[in-house]
Short mmCIF file of C-alpha atoms in Angstrom, two decimals:
data_model
loop_
_atom_site.label_atom_id
_atom_site.label_comp_id
_atom_site.label_asym_id
_atom_site.label_seq_id
_atom_site.Cartn_x
_atom_site.Cartn_y
_atom_site.Cartn_z
CA GLU V 1 -2.92 3.81 -22.50
CA ALA V 2 -4.01 1.48 -19.78
CA GLY V 3 -0.97 2.26 -17.23
CA ILE V 4 1.67 -0.32 -15.63
CA ILE V 5 2.80 0.06 -12.25
CA ARG V 6 6.98 -1.69 -11.56
CA VAL V 7 7.73 -3.06 -7.85
CA ALA V 8 10.15 -4.51 -6.74
CA LYS V 9 12.31 -5.43 -2.94
CA ALA V 10 13.62 -1.17 -2.39
CA ALA V 11 17.36 -3.50 -1.66
CA ASP V 12 17.12 -4.82 -5.31
CA LEU V 13 17.26 -1.32 -6.62
CA VAL V 14 20.19 -0.91 -8.68
CA ASP V 15 21.70 2.67 -8.19
CA GLY V 16 17.84 4.07 -6.97
CA ALA V 17 16.92 2.76 -10.45
CA MET V 18 14.34 -0.35 -11.11
CA PRO V 19 16.14 -3.50 -11.42
CA GLU V 20 15.78 -5.67 -14.98
CA ASP V 21 13.86 -8.46 -13.17
CA THR V 22 11.06 -6.15 -11.85
CA ILE V 23 7.70 -7.16 -11.14
CA GLU V 24 5.56 -5.71 -14.39
CA VAL V 25 0.97 -5.27 -13.63
CA THR V 26 -1.37 -4.10 -16.73
CA ALA V 27 -3.49 -1.93 -14.26
CA ALA V 28 -7.47 -1.99 -15.19
CA SER V 29 -8.66 1.34 -17.34
CA ALA V 30 -11.67 2.74 -18.64
CA GLU V 31 -12.75 6.32 -19.51
CA SER V 32 -13.67 8.72 -16.28
CA ASN V 33 -15.31 11.31 -15.86
CA LYS V 34 -13.73 13.62 -17.28
CA THR V 35 -13.35 14.00 -20.42
CA GLY V 36 -11.05 13.35 -22.51
CA PHE V 37 -9.40 11.35 -19.64
CA TYR V 38 -8.91 8.12 -18.48
CA TYR V 39 -8.57 5.91 -14.68
CA ASN V 40 -5.81 3.71 -14.46
CA GLN V 41 -6.39 0.36 -10.95
CA CYS V 42 -4.33 -2.45 -10.39
CA THR V 43 -3.86 -5.32 -7.46
CA VAL V 44 -0.31 -5.62 -6.72
CA THR V 45 -0.05 -9.49 -4.40
CA GLY V 46 1.75 -12.14 -3.25
CA LEU V 47 4.02 -9.53 -1.60
CA GLU V 48 6.13 -10.99 2.44
CA PRO V 49 5.53 -9.01 4.91
CA ASP V 50 7.77 -6.30 6.92
CA THR V 51 8.70 -5.49 3.79
CA GLU V 52 9.99 -2.30 2.48
CA TYR V 53 9.33 -1.87 -1.50
CA ALA V 54 10.33 0.40 -4.50
CA TYR V 55 7.07 0.92 -6.57
CA GLN V 56 7.14 3.13 -10.63
CA LEU V 57 4.09 4.01 -13.10
CA VAL V 58 4.81 4.19 -16.06
CA ASN V 59 2.34 5.16 -18.69
CA GLY V 60 2.73 5.18 -22.37
CA GLU V 61 6.89 6.83 -22.73
CA THR V 62 5.60 8.67 -19.65
CA VAL V 63 7.59 6.51 -16.21
CA SER V 64 7.65 8.63 -13.35
CA ALA V 65 10.15 8.76 -10.11
CA VAL V 66 10.83 6.13 -8.12
CA TYR V 67 7.91 5.86 -5.07
CA THR V 68 8.46 3.36 -1.39
CA PHE V 69 6.82 1.95 1.00
CA THR V 70 7.21 -0.61 3.61
CA THR V 71 4.16 -3.95 4.43
CA ALA V 72 2.71 -4.88 7.26
CA LYS V 73 5.00 -6.23 10.30
CA ASP V 74 3.39 -9.03 12.60
CA ASP V 75 3.35 -6.65 15.08
CA SER V 76 1.20 -4.19 17.57
CA PHE V 77 0.60 -0.87 14.59
CA THR V 78 -0.40 2.91 15.15
CA PHE V 79 -2.40 4.05 12.07
CA LEU V 80 -3.49 8.34 11.43
CA PHE V 81 -6.67 9.30 11.71
CA VAL V 82 -8.15 12.47 10.30
CA GLY V 83 -12.01 13.73 9.31
CA ASP V 84 -12.47 15.88 6.72
CA PRO V 85 -10.26 17.27 4.40
CA GLN V 86 -13.34 18.43 1.98
CA LEU V 87 -11.11 20.09 -0.05
CA GLY V 88 -12.35 23.25 -1.83
CA ALA V 89 -15.10 23.75 1.14
CA SER V 90 -13.81 27.48 1.92
CA GLY V 91 -13.55 28.70 -1.48
CA ASP V 92 -10.28 28.46 -1.48
CA LEU V 93 -8.34 25.23 -2.85
CA THR V 94 -4.97 26.44 -2.87
CA GLY V 95 -5.68 27.30 0.67
CA ASP V 96 -7.17 23.86 2.42
CA MET V 97 -4.49 21.94 -0.31
CA GLU V 98 -1.54 24.71 2.07
CA GLY V 99 -3.77 23.26 5.52
CA TRP V 100 -4.40 19.15 4.93
CA ALA V 101 -0.19 19.20 2.78
CA GLN V 102 0.45 20.71 6.80
CA THR V 103 -0.90 18.79 8.94
CA LEU V 104 -0.51 15.33 6.73
CA ALA V 105 3.12 17.29 7.28
CA ALA V 106 3.12 16.99 10.72
CA ALA V 107 1.81 13.54 11.06
CA VAL V 108 4.86 12.09 9.51
CA LYS V 109 6.86 14.20 10.72
CA LYS V 110 5.28 12.72 14.71
CA VAL V 111 4.07 9.05 13.33
CA PRO V 112 7.14 8.54 10.84
CA ASP V 113 5.71 4.48 11.38
CA ALA V 114 2.97 4.75 10.74
CA ALA V 115 1.00 2.52 9.19
CA PHE V 116 -1.49 3.81 7.26
CA LEU V 117 -3.80 6.60 7.29
CA LEU V 118 -7.86 6.31 7.60
CA SER V 119 -9.65 9.59 6.49
CA ALA V 120 -13.84 9.44 8.13
CA GLY V 121 -14.94 11.01 3.99
CA ASP V 122 -15.85 14.28 2.66
CA GLN V 123 -12.18 14.09 1.19
CA VAL V 124 -13.36 16.36 -1.50
CA ASN V 125 -16.08 19.01 -1.28
CA THR V 126 -17.70 18.75 -5.11
CA ALA V 127 -18.03 14.49 -6.00
CA ASP V 128 -17.06 14.77 -9.33
CA ASN V 129 -14.01 17.64 -8.81
CA GLU V 130 -10.80 16.79 -10.41
CA LYS V 131 -8.80 19.85 -9.37
CA GLN V 132 -10.26 18.59 -5.30
CA TYR V 133 -9.03 15.39 -6.12
CA SER V 134 -5.43 16.29 -7.20
CA ALA V 135 -5.68 18.76 -3.94
CA TYR V 136 -6.04 16.01 -1.68
CA LEU V 137 -4.15 13.31 -3.66
CA GLU V 138 -1.26 15.29 -5.03
CA GLN V 139 0.32 14.88 -1.65
CA THR V 140 3.79 13.57 -1.51
CA GLN V 141 3.34 11.83 1.83
CA LEU V 142 1.51 9.89 0.30
CA TYR V 143 2.92 7.99 -2.00
CA ASN V 144 4.15 6.17 0.80
CA LEU V 145 1.98 5.83 2.98
CA PRO V 146 -1.10 3.86 2.10
CA VAL V 147 -4.46 5.52 3.00
CA ALA V 148 -7.93 3.77 3.38
CA THR V 149 -11.02 5.97 2.61
CA VAL V 150 -14.58 6.35 3.62
CA VAL V 151 -17.61 7.79 1.57
CA GLY V 152 -19.03 10.80 3.09
CA ASN V 153 -21.50 12.97 1.74
CA HIS V 154 -20.41 15.42 0.21
CA ASP V 155 -17.24 12.48 -1.86
CA SER V 156 -21.02 10.14 -2.36
CA SER V 157 -23.14 11.34 -5.95
CA SER V 158 -20.70 10.17 -8.07
CA ASN V 159 -18.94 7.48 -9.20
CA ALA V 160 -15.68 9.79 -8.94
CA TYR V 161 -14.47 8.52 -4.95
CA ASP V 162 -14.64 4.33 -7.24
CA GLN V 163 -12.75 5.75 -10.31
CA HIS V 164 -10.25 7.39 -7.03
CA PHE V 165 -9.52 4.81 -4.76
CA ASN V 166 -8.84 1.08 -5.37
CA VAL V 167 -10.74 -0.49 -2.09
CA ALA V 168 -10.03 -4.17 -1.02
CA ASN V 169 -13.64 -5.75 -0.90
CA GLU V 170 -15.92 -3.86 -1.28
CA SER V 171 -19.21 -4.18 -2.10
CA ALA V 172 -22.14 -4.64 -4.54
CA ASP V 173 -25.40 -5.12 -2.31
CA TYR V 174 -24.23 -3.84 0.60
CA GLY V 175 -24.07 0.24 1.57
CA CYS V 176 -24.65 1.16 -1.88
CA THR V 177 -24.84 4.64 -3.42
CA ASN V 178 -23.35 5.64 -6.78
CA ALA V 179 -20.15 6.09 -4.56
CA GLY V 180 -19.13 2.60 -3.90
CA GLY V 181 -20.60 -0.05 -1.78
CA ASP V 182 -19.01 -0.62 2.35
CA TYR V 183 -15.91 -2.30 2.24
CA TRP V 184 -13.76 -4.48 4.54
CA PHE V 185 -10.23 -4.73 5.25
CA ARG V 186 -7.55 -6.61 7.45
CA TYR V 187 -4.98 -5.03 8.85
CA ASN V 188 -2.41 -7.91 11.45
CA ASP V 189 -5.92 -9.09 13.57
CA VAL V 190 -7.20 -6.07 13.76
CA LEU V 191 -11.12 -6.16 11.09
CA PHE V 192 -12.14 -2.70 9.42
CA LEU V 193 -15.52 -2.68 8.82
CA VAL V 194 -15.59 0.53 6.40
CA LEU V 195 -19.53 1.67 6.55
CA ASN V 196 -20.53 3.41 3.12
CA VAL V 197 -23.55 5.32 5.93
CA ASN V 198 -25.22 8.03 2.56
CA ASP V 199 -27.48 4.29 2.60
CA MET V 200 -29.11 4.06 5.52
CA SER V 201 -30.18 1.09 5.58
CA THR V 202 -29.63 -0.84 8.52
CA ALA V 203 -29.89 -4.11 7.27
CA GLU V 204 -27.39 -4.00 4.49
CA HIS V 205 -24.60 -2.82 6.88
CA LYS V 206 -25.48 -5.66 9.84
CA ALA V 207 -25.40 -8.53 6.59
CA PHE V 208 -22.35 -6.54 5.01
CA MET V 209 -20.38 -6.19 8.99
CA ALA V 210 -21.76 -10.23 9.99
CA GLU V 211 -20.25 -11.84 6.41
CA ALA V 212 -17.18 -9.79 6.94
CA ILE V 213 -16.62 -11.31 9.68
CA ALA V 214 -17.49 -14.34 9.65
CA GLN V 215 -14.20 -14.65 7.45
CA ASN V 216 -12.91 -12.90 10.07
CA GLU V 217 -13.56 -14.97 13.40
CA ASP V 218 -9.97 -15.19 14.66
CA VAL V 219 -9.03 -11.18 14.78
CA SER V 220 -9.19 -9.04 17.94
CA TRP V 221 -10.13 -5.86 17.43
CA LYS V 222 -13.11 -4.61 15.44
CA ILE V 223 -12.90 -1.59 14.31
CA VAL V 224 -16.29 0.84 11.89
CA ALA V 225 -14.92 3.30 9.95
CA MET V 226 -18.60 5.60 9.09
CA HIS V 227 -18.65 9.48 7.78
CA HIS V 228 -21.27 10.29 9.60
CA SER V 229 -20.78 11.32 13.79
CA VAL V 230 -23.58 9.19 15.60
CA TYR V 231 -22.09 11.18 18.69
CA SER V 232 -21.04 13.96 18.14
CA VAL V 233 -22.14 17.97 19.62
CA ALA V 234 -21.59 20.22 17.06
CA THR V 235 -24.32 21.44 13.90
CA HIS V 236 -25.29 17.65 12.13
CA ALA V 237 -25.35 16.32 16.30
CA THR V 238 -29.00 16.83 16.94
CA GLU V 239 -29.76 16.13 12.85
CA GLY V 240 -33.13 13.54 12.35
CA ASP V 241 -31.18 11.32 10.30
CA ILE V 242 -28.26 11.75 12.09
CA LEU V 243 -31.03 10.57 15.95
CA GLN V 244 -32.07 7.80 13.30
CA ARG V 245 -28.36 5.63 11.95
CA ARG V 246 -27.74 6.37 15.82
CA ASN V 247 -30.41 4.29 17.04
CA GLN V 248 -30.17 1.99 14.69
CA LEU V 249 -26.82 1.47 14.69
CA VAL V 250 -25.51 1.35 17.47
CA PRO V 251 -27.43 -1.32 19.29
CA VAL V 252 -25.92 -3.44 15.69
CA PHE V 253 -22.65 -2.63 16.67
CA GLN V 254 -23.09 -4.23 19.54
CA GLU V 255 -24.91 -7.02 19.02
CA LEU V 256 -21.44 -7.32 16.32
CA ASP V 257 -19.69 -6.49 18.94
CA VAL V 258 -17.33 -3.73 18.01
CA ASP V 259 -14.88 -2.67 19.66
CA VAL V 260 -14.10 1.36 18.20
CA VAL V 261 -16.36 3.71 15.47
CA LEU V 262 -14.38 6.10 13.99
CA GLN V 263 -17.02 9.66 12.82
CA GLY V 264 -16.52 12.53 10.94
CA HIS V 265 -18.92 14.53 9.66
CA ASP V 266 -18.77 17.51 12.25
CA HIS V 267 -16.15 19.06 11.26
CA VAL V 268 -14.86 18.91 15.92
CA TYR V 269 -13.11 16.23 17.89
CA VAL V 270 -15.19 14.02 20.39
CA ARG V 271 -14.17 11.48 22.44
CA SER V 272 -17.58 9.99 23.44
CA TYR V 273 -17.51 7.78 26.92
CA MET V 274 -16.86 3.76 26.64
CA MET V 275 -20.50 3.58 25.58
CA ASP V 276 -22.67 0.00 26.66
CA GLY V 277 -25.04 0.37 23.60
CA LEU V 278 -26.55 4.19 23.81
CA THR V 279 -26.18 4.54 27.02
CA PRO V 280 -22.47 6.72 28.79
CA VAL V 281 -20.15 4.56 31.10
CA THR V 282 -18.95 6.62 34.17
CA GLY V 283 -18.45 5.42 36.49
CA ILE V 284 -14.70 5.33 37.03
CA GLN V 285 -13.95 2.24 37.43
CA SER V 286 -15.19 1.02 34.55
CA TYR V 287 -11.85 2.58 33.87
CA ASP V 288 -7.99 1.69 34.17
CA ASN V 289 -7.13 5.19 35.39
CA ALA V 290 -8.33 8.48 37.44
CA GLU V 291 -8.39 10.13 34.04
CA MET V 292 -10.69 7.25 31.73
CA THR V 293 -9.42 7.39 29.40
CA SER V 294 -7.87 3.70 29.03
CA VAL V 295 -10.07 1.01 29.18
CA THR V 296 -8.59 -2.47 29.04
CA ASP V 297 -10.44 -6.28 27.90
CA THR V 298 -14.05 -4.64 27.83
CA ASP V 299 -17.69 -5.12 26.64
CA ASP V 300 -18.72 -1.31 25.98
CA ILE V 301 -16.81 0.24 22.29
CA LEU V 302 -15.85 3.58 22.01
CA TYR V 303 -16.96 6.86 19.86
CA VAL V 304 -14.60 9.62 18.02
CA THR V 305 -15.30 12.67 15.96
CA GLY V 306 -12.42 13.49 14.11
CA ASN V 307 -12.14 17.81 13.04
CA SER V 308 -11.10 18.62 9.52
CA ALA V 309 -8.02 18.29 8.86
CA SER V 310 -7.84 20.96 6.30
CA GLY V 311 -9.08 23.93 7.72
CA SER V 312 -11.34 24.46 5.13
CA LYS V 313 -14.98 23.72 8.03
CA TYR V 314 -14.67 23.83 10.85
CA TYR V 315 -18.47 23.84 13.19
CA ASP V 316 -19.17 25.31 16.82
CA ILE V 317 -19.90 23.32 19.60
CA GLN V 318 -23.64 23.48 20.63
CA GLN V 319 -23.40 25.74 23.87
CA ASN V 320 -27.00 25.07 25.07
CA VAL V 321 -27.86 21.19 24.50
CA GLU V 322 -26.21 18.34 27.04
CA PHE V 323 -24.41 16.40 26.04
CA ALA V 324 -23.91 13.48 27.99
CA TYR V 325 -21.81 10.50 25.65
CA ALA V 326 -19.44 13.59 25.54
CA ALA V 327 -16.14 13.00 27.64
CA VAL V 328 -14.06 15.07 25.58
CA LYS V 329 -15.40 17.70 23.18
CA SER V 330 -12.40 20.11 21.63
CA GLN V 331 -12.90 23.21 18.80
CA GLU V 332 -9.84 25.38 18.41
CA TYR V 333 -10.11 26.06 14.57
CA THR V 334 -6.83 24.47 14.43
CA PRO V 335 -6.84 21.09 11.64
CA THR V 336 -6.51 18.46 13.41
CA TYR V 337 -5.24 14.66 13.46
CA SER V 338 -5.54 11.49 15.25
CA GLU V 339 -2.68 8.41 15.92
#
């Protein structure tokens, strides 16, 4: 049966139960990749900002517990960023799931007011593996925390990704693989441009971003999220497809006045210098402080690569290559997140 989501303001709960006048939205339902299973997706609209809502899932006679989430405040915000949970990559799914759970618990404890979580792709190791998707999704922190995901190379070959994540403003024409296409969302005055760069057509990604920017001309910040890191320092950093993406996408980001690019794929933490196209900006006068950790009102772009969020796989920093663009490079062999 098609599932139903019930939504009400948390303040209207009656002894912890949903009120009689709750909103009900029936999901669109269809057969999934797994034989005998169906996926359900629905969209709830008309919610008020800066409001705590309660929700409950219903399918036939099965009714979930009541969970809550809070809609966006019209103000500054903090979000969580992770790279490559890639659950199942170690060969020990239980261990990977435990590492992912510990990361989420630590992140939510330290940043309890995080607006959402952004995952830079490779949520799972095998694109159509339901056990790995369950290990990613069945985390209590994610019942209350909105999530935005990127299509990684391990997600790309199956439409299971598109069945598990109901993304906003998804393109049917640009950046498309079996998993889905480019998409965008806006959070207050920040535009997030989420690219599926498994599709290597720079022209498609440029067209998509230009159209999204034209629909959001009043934003203050533009952030690109994509899986393959064009400025990293580990195993993938010098591969031909990465260099191709760097040489083709970076000038487009510069042309479209992107501010930050968030990436994964290389399972190591890297923060670039501010980048003027392909050139690192290393002069201290271009930064706000002597540590070169802050910059205000710049035309240049910051690139960040996230390490493994679960500990399922790490890559070593290449020691025989000079990475002039890397302001910080770190491999602590510990599951990490950024805020």
